[in-house]
PDB file of C-alpha atoms in Angstrom:
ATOM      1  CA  UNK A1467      16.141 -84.392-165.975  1.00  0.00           C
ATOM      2  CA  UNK A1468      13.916 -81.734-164.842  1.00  0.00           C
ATOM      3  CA  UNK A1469      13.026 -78.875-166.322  1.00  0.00           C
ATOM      4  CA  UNK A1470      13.177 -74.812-165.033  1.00  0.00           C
ATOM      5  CA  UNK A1471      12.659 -71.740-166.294  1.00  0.00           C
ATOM      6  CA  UNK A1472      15.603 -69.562-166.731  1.00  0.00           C
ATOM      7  CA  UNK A1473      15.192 -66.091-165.143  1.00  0.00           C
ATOM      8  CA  UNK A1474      17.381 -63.624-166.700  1.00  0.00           C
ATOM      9  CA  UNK A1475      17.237 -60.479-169.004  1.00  0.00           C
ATOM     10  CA  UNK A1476      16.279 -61.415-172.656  1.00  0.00           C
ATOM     11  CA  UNK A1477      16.276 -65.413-171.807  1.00  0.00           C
ATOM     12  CA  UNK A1478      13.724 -66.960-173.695  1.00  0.00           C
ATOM     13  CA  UNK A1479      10.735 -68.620-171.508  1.00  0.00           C
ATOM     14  CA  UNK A1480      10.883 -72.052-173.161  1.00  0.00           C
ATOM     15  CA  UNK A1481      13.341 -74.612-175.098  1.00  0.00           C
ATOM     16  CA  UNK A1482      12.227 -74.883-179.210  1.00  0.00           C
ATOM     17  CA  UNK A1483      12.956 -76.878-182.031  1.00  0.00           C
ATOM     18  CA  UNK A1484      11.494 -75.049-184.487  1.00  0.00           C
ATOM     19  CA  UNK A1485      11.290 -76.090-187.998  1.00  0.00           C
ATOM     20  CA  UNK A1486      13.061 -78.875-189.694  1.00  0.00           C
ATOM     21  CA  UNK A1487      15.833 -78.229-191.463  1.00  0.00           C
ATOM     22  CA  UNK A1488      15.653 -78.302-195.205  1.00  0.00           C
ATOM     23  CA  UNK A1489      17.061 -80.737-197.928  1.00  0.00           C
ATOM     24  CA  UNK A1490      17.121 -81.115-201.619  1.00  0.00           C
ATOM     25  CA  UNK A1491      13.461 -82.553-201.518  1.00  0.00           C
ATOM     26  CA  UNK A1492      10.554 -83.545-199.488  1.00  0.00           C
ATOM     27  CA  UNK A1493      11.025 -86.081-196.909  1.00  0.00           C
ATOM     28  CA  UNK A1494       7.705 -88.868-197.066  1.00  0.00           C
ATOM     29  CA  UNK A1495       7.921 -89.990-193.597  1.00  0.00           C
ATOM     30  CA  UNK A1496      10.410 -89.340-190.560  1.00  0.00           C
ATOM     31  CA  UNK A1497      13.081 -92.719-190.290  1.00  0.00           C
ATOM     32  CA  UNK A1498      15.457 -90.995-187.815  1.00  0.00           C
ATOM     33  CA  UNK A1499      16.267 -86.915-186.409  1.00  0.00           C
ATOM     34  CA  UNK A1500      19.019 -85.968-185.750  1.00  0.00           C
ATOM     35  CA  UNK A1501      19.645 -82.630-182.984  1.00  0.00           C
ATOM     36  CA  UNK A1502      22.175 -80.002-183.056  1.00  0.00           C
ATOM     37  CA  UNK A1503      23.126 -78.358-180.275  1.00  0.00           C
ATOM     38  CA  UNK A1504      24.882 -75.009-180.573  1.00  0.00           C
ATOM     39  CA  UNK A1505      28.020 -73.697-178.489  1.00  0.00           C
ATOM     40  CA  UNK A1506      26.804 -71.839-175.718  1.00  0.00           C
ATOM     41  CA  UNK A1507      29.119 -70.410-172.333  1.00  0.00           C
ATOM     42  CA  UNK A1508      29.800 -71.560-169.307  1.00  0.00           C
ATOM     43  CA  UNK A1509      27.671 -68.560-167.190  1.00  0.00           C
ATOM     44  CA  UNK A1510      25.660 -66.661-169.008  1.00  0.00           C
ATOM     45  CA  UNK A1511      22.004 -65.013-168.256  1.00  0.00           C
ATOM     46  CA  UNK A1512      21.684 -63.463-172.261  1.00  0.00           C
ATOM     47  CA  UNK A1513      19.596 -65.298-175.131  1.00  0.00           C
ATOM     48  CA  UNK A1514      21.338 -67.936-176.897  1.00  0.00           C
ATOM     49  CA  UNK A1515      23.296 -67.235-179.570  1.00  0.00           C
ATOM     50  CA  UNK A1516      22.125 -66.588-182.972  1.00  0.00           C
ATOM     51  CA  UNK A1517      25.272 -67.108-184.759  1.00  0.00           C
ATOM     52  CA  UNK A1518      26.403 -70.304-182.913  1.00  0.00           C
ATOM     53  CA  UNK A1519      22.717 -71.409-184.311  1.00  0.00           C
ATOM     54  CA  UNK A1520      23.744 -70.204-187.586  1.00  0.00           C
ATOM     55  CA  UNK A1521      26.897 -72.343-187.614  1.00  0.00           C
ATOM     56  CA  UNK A1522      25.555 -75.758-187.630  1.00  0.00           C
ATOM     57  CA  UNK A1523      22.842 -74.708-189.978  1.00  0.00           C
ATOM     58  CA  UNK A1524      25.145 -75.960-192.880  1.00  0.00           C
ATOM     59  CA  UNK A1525      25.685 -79.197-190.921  1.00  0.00           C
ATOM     60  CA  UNK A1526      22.449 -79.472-190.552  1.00  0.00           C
ATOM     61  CA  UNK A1527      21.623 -79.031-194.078  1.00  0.00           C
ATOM     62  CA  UNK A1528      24.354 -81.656-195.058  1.00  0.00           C
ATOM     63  CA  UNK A1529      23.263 -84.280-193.397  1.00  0.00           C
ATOM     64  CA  UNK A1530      19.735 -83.658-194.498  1.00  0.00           C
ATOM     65  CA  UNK A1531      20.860 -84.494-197.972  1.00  0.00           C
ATOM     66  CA  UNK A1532      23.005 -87.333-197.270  1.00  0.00           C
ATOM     67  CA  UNK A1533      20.111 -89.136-195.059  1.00  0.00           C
ATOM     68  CA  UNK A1534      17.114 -87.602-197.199  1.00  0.00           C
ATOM     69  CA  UNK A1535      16.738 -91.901-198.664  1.00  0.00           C
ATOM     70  CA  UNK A1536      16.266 -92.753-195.352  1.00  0.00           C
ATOM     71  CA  UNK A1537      14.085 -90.339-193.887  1.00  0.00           C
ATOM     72  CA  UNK A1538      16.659 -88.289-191.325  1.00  0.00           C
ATOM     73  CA  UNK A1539      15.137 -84.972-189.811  1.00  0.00           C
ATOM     74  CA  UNK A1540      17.198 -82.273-188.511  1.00  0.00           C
ATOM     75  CA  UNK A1541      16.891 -79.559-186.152  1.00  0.00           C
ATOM     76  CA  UNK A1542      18.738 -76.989-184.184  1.00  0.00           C
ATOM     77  CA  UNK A1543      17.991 -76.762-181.086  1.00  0.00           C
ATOM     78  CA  UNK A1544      16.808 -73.237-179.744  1.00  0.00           C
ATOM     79  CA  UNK A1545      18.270 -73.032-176.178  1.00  0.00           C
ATOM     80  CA  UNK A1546      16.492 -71.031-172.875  1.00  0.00           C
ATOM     81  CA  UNK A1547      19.550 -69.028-172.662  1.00  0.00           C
ATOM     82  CA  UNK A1548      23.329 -68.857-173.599  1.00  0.00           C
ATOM     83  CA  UNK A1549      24.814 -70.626-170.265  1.00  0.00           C
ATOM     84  CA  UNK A1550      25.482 -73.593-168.859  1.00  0.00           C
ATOM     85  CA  UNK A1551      25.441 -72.149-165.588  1.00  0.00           C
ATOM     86  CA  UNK A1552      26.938 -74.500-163.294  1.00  0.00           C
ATOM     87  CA  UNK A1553      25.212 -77.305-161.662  1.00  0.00           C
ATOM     88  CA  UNK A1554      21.958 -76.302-163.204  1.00  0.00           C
ATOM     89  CA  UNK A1555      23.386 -77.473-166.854  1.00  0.00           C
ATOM     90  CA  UNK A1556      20.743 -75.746-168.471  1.00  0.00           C
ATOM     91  CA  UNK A1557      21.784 -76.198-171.970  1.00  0.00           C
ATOM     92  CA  UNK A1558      21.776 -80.090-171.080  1.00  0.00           C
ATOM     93  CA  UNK A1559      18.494 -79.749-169.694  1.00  0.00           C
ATOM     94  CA  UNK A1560      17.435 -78.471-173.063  1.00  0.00           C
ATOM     95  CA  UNK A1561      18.946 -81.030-174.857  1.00  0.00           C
ATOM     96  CA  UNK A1562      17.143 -83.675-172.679  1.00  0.00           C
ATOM     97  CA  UNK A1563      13.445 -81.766-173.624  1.00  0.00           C
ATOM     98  CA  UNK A1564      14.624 -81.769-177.537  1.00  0.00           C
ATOM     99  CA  UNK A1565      15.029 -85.300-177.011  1.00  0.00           C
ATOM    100  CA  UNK A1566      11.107 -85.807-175.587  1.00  0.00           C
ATOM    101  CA  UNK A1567       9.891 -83.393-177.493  1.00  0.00           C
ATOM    102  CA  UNK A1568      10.861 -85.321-180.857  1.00  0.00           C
ATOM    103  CA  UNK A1569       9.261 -88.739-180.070  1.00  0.00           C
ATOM    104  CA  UNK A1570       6.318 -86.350-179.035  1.00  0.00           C
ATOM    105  CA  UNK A1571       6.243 -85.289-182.172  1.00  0.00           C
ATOM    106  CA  UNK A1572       7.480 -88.419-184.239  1.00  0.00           C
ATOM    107  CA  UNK A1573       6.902 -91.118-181.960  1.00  0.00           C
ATOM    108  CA  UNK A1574       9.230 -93.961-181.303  1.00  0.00           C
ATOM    109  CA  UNK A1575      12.689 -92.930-183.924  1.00  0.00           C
ATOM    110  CA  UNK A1576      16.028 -93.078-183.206  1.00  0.00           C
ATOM    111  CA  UNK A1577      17.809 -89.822-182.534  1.00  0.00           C
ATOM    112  CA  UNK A1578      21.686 -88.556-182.915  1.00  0.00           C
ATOM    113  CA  UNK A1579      22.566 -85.772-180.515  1.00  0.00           C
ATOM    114  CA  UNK A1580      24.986 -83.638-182.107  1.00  0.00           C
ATOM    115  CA  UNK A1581      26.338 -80.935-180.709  1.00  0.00           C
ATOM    116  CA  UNK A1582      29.547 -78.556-181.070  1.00  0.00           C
ATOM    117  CA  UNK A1583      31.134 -76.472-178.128  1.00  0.00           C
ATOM    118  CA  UNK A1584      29.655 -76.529-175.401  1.00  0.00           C
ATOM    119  CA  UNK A1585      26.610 -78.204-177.301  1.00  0.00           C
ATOM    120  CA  UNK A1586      28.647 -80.983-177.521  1.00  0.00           C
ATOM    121  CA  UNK A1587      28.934 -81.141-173.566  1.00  0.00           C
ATOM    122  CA  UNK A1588      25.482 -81.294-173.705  1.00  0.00           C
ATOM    123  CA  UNK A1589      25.002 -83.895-176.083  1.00  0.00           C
ATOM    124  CA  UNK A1590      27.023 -86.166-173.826  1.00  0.00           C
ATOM    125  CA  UNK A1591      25.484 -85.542-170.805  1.00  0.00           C
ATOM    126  CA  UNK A1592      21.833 -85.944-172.687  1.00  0.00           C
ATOM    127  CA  UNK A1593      22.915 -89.285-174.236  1.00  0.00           C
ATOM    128  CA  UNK A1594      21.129 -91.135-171.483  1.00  0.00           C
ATOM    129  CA  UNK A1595      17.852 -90.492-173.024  1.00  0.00           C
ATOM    130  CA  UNK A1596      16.205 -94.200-174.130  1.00  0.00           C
ATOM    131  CA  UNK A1597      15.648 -92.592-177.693  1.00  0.00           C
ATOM    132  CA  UNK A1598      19.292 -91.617-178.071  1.00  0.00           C
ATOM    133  CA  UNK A1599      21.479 -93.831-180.178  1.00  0.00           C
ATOM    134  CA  UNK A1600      24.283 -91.890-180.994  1.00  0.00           C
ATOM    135  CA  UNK A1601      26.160 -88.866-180.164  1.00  0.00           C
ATOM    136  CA  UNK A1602      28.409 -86.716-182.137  1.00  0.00           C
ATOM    137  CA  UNK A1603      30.705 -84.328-179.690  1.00  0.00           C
ATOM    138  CA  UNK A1604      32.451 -81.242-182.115  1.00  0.00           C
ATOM    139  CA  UNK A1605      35.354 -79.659-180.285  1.00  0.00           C
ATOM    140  CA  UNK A1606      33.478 -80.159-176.920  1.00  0.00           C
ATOM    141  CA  UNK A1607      33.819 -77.550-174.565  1.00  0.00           C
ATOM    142  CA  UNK A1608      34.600 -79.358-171.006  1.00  0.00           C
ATOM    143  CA  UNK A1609      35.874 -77.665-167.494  1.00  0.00           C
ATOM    144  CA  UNK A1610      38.979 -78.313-166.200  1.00  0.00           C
ATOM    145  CA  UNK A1611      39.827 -81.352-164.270  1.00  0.00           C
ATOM    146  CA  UNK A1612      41.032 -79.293-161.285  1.00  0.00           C
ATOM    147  CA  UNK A1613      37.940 -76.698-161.392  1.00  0.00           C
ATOM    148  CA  UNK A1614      35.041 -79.423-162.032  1.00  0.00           C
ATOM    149  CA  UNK A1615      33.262 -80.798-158.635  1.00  0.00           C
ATOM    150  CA  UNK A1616      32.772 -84.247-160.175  1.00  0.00           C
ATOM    151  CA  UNK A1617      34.140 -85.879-163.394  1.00  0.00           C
ATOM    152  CA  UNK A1618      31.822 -85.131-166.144  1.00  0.00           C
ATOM    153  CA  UNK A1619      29.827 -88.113-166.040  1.00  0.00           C
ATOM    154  CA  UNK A1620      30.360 -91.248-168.460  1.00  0.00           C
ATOM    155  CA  UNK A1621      27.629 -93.790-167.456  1.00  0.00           C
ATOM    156  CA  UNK A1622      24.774 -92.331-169.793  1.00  0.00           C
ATOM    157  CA  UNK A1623      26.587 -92.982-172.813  1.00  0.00           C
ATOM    158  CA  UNK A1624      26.483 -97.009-172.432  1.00  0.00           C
ATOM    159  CA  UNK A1625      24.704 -98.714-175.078  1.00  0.00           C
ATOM    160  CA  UNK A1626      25.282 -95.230-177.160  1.00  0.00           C
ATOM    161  CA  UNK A1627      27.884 -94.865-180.239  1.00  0.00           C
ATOM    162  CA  UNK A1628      29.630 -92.072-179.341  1.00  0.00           C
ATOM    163  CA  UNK A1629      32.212 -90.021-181.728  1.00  0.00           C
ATOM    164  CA  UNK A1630      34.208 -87.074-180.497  1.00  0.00           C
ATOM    165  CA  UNK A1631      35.869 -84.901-182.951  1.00  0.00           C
ATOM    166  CA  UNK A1632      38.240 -82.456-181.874  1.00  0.00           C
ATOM    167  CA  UNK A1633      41.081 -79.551-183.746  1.00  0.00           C
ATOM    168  CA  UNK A1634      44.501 -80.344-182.318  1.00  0.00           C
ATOM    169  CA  UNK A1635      45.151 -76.462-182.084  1.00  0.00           C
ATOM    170  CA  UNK A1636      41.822 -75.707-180.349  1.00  0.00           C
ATOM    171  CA  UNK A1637      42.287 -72.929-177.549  1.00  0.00           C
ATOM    172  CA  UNK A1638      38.345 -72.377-176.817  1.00  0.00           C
ATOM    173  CA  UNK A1639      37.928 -75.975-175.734  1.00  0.00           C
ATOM    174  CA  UNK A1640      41.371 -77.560-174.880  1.00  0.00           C
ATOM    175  CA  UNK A1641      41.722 -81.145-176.712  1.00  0.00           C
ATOM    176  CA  UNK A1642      43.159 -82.673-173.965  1.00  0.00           C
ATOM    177  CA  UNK A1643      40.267 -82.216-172.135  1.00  0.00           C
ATOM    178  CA  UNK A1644      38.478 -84.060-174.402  1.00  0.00           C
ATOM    179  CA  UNK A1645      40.570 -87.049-174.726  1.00  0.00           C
ATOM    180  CA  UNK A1646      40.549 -87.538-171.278  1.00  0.00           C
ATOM    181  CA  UNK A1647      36.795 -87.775-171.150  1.00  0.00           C
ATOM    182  CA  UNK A1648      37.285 -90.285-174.261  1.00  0.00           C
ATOM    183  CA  UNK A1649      39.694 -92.472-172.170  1.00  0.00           C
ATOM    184  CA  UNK A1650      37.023 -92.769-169.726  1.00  0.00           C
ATOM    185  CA  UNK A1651      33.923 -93.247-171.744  1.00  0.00           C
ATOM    186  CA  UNK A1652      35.769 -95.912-173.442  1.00  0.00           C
ATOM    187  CA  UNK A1653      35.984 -97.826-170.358  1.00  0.00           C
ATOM    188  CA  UNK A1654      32.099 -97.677-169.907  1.00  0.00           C
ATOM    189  CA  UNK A1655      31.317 -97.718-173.490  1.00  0.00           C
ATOM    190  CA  UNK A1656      33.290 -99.589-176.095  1.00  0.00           C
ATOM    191  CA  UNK A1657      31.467 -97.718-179.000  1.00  0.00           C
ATOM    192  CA  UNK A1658      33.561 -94.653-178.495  1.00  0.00           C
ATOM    193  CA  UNK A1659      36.247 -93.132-180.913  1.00  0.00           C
ATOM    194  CA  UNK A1660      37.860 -89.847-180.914  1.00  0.00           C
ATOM    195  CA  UNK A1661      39.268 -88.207-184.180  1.00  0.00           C
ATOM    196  CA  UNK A1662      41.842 -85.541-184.320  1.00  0.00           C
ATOM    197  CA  UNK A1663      41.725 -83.171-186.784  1.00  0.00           C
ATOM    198  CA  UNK A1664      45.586 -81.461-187.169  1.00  0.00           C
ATOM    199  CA  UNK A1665      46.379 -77.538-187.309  1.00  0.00           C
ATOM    200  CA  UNK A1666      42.176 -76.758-186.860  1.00  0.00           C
ATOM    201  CA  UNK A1667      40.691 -74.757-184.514  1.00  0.00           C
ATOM    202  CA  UNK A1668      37.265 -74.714-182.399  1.00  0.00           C
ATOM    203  CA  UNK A1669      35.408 -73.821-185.373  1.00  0.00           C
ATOM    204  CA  UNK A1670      36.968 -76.522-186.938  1.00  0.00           C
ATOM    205  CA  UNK A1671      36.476 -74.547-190.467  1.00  0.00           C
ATOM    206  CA  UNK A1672      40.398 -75.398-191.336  1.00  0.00           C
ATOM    207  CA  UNK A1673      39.068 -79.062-192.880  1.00  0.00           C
ATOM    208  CA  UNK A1674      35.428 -78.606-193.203  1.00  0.00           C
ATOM    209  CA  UNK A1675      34.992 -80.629-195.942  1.00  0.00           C
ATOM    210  CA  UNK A1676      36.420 -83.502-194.097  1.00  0.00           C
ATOM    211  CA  UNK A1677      34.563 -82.974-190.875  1.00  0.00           C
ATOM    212  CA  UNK A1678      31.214 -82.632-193.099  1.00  0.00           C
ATOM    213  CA  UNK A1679      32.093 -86.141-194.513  1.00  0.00           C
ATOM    214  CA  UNK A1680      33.080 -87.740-191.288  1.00  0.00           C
ATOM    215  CA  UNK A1681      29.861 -86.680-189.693  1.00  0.00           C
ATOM    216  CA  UNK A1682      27.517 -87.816-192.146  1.00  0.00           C
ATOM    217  CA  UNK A1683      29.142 -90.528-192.424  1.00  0.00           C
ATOM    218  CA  UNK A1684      28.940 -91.303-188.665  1.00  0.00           C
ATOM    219  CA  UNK A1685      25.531 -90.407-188.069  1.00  0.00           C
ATOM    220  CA  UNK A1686      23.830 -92.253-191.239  1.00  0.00           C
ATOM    221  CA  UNK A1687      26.069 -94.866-189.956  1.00  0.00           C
ATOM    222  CA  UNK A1688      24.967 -94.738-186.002  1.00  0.00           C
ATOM    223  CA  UNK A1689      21.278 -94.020-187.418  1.00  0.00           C
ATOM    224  CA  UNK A1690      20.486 -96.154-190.023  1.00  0.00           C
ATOM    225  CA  UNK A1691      22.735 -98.610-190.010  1.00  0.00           C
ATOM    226  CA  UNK A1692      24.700 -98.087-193.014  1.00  0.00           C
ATOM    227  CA  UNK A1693      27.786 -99.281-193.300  1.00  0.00           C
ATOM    228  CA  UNK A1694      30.804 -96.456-192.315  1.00  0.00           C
ATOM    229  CA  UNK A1695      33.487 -95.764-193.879  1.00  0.00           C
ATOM    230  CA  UNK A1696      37.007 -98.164-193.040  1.00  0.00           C
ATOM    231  CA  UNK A1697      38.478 -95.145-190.984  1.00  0.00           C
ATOM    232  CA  UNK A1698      35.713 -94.958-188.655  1.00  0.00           C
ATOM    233  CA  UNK A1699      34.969 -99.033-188.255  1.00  0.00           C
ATOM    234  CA  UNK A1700      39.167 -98.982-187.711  1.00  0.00           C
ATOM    235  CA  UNK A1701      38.711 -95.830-185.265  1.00  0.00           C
ATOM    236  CA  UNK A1702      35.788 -97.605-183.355  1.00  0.00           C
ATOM    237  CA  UNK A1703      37.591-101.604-183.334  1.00  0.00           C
ATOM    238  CA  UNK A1704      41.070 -99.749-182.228  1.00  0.00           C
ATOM    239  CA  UNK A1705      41.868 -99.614-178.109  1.00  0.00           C
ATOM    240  CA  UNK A1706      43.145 -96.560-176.693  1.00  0.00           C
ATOM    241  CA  UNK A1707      45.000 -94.707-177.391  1.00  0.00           C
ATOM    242  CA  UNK A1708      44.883 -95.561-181.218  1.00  0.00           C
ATOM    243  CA  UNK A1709      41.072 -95.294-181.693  1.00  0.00           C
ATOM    244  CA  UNK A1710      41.278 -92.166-179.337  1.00  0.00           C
ATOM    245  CA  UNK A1711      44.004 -90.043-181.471  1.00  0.00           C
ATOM    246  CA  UNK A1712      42.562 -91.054-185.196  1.00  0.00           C
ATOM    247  CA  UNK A1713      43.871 -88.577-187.327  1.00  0.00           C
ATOM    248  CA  UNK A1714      41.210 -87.335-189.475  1.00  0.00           C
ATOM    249  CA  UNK A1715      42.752 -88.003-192.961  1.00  0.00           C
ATOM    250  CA  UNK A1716      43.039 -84.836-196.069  1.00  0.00           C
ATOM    251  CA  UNK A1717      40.194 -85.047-198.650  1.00  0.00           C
ATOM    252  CA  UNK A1718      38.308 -87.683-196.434  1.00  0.00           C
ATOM    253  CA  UNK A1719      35.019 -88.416-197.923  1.00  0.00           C
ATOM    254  CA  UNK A1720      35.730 -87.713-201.564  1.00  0.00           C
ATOM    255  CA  UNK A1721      35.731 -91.777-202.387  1.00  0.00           C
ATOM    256  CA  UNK A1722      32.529 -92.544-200.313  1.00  0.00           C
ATOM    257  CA  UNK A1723      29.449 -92.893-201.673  1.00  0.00           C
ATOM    258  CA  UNK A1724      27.354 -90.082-202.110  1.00  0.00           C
TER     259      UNK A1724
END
């Protein structure tokens, strides 16, 4: 995917992943990274967002602690510029350089792409990167069938473990939308589940507990290898529409292991 400069008023020159995310203690040596993309808008020409960044720092920070044994890395990705903007998809552009740009720095580890919003339209569309293993999609943020030129595309995500995780009363990023892409990933992928998480919004702050839990447990899972959780093996081995409509359970994660 290649890479341009986006020209507009208080766009930053260049993609950056800045510093990794903290945990509860040094990390020895770098098993695994995972990248989180913030939500971004569909046109824009203004600086990405500082408080959609802000918003997965916790995320971030979670997983950090929950994969710290192992090694995972995590950063938030610092986009060109707030928009997708059409058929440039700028935002996955930058998702595809966050990808390099980590096995530049940390050579050949496997990588989640995790992304909320219209992040997580970019993490799908990036998954086609050889480094990618997994990809977490948060509420994601996808045009409308009758306003898109093409289907989003499906084919990168083969080979990929692929969770989306969407709030059933979600009016930023219609649900629907997303379970349609699901149906059709499913098709190309079989590693694809969808969980719905009941009266939550895009923000998804309703159950945040639970949606902590479910992604750690995902991405340690998709990353590492660890065994995940019986919901998620169930939402995974299920065909559509079962393992497409999982309902995201109240006070998930308080039996699994630390």
């Amino acid at each position: 995917m290649a890479h341009h400069a986006l020209v507009g008023p208080g766009s930053a020159r260049e993609p950056r992943l800045g510093r990794a995310v903290g945990g509860s203690g040094a990390v020895a040596a770098v098993g695994g990274v995972v990248l989180l993309l913030p939500d971004g808008a569909p046109e824009s020409a203004r600086r990405a967002s500082p408080l959609a960044r802000a918003a997965l720092l916790p995320l971030a920070r979670g997983l950090v602690r929950a994969g710290q044994r192992d090694g995972l890395a995590a950063h938030v990705v610092r986009y060109r510029g707030r928009g997708w903007n059409g058929p440039d998809a700028r935002l996955a552009a930058d998702a595809h350089w966050a990808v390099a740009e980590v096995v530049r720095r940390h050579g050949d580890v496997p990588v989640c792409l995790a992304g909320h919003g219209m992040g997580a339209r970019a993490a799908l569309r990036a998954a086609g990167h050889p480094a990618v293993v997994s990809v977490l999609a948060l509420a994601p943020w996808l045009p409308e069938d009758d306003m898109a030129a093409e289907p989003e595309p499906v084919k990168q995500l083969a080979g990929r473990q692929v969770m989306i995780v969407h709030g059933t009363t979600d009016v930023a990023a219609h649900p629907e939308l997303s379970y349609r892409l699901a149906v059709r990933a499913k098709k190309a992928n079989r590693s694809t589940c969808r969980f719905e998480v009941h009266s939550d919004g895009h923000a998804l702050r309703q159950h945040h507990g639970e949606v902590l839990a479910l992604a750690a447990d995902f991405v340690l899972g998709s990353v590492f290898g660890r065994p995940c959780s019986r919901p998620v093996t169930d939402a995974f081995a299920a065909p559509p529409p079962l393992g497409l409509r999982m309902p995201l359970a109240a006070g998930f994660g308080r039996s699994l292991r630390p």
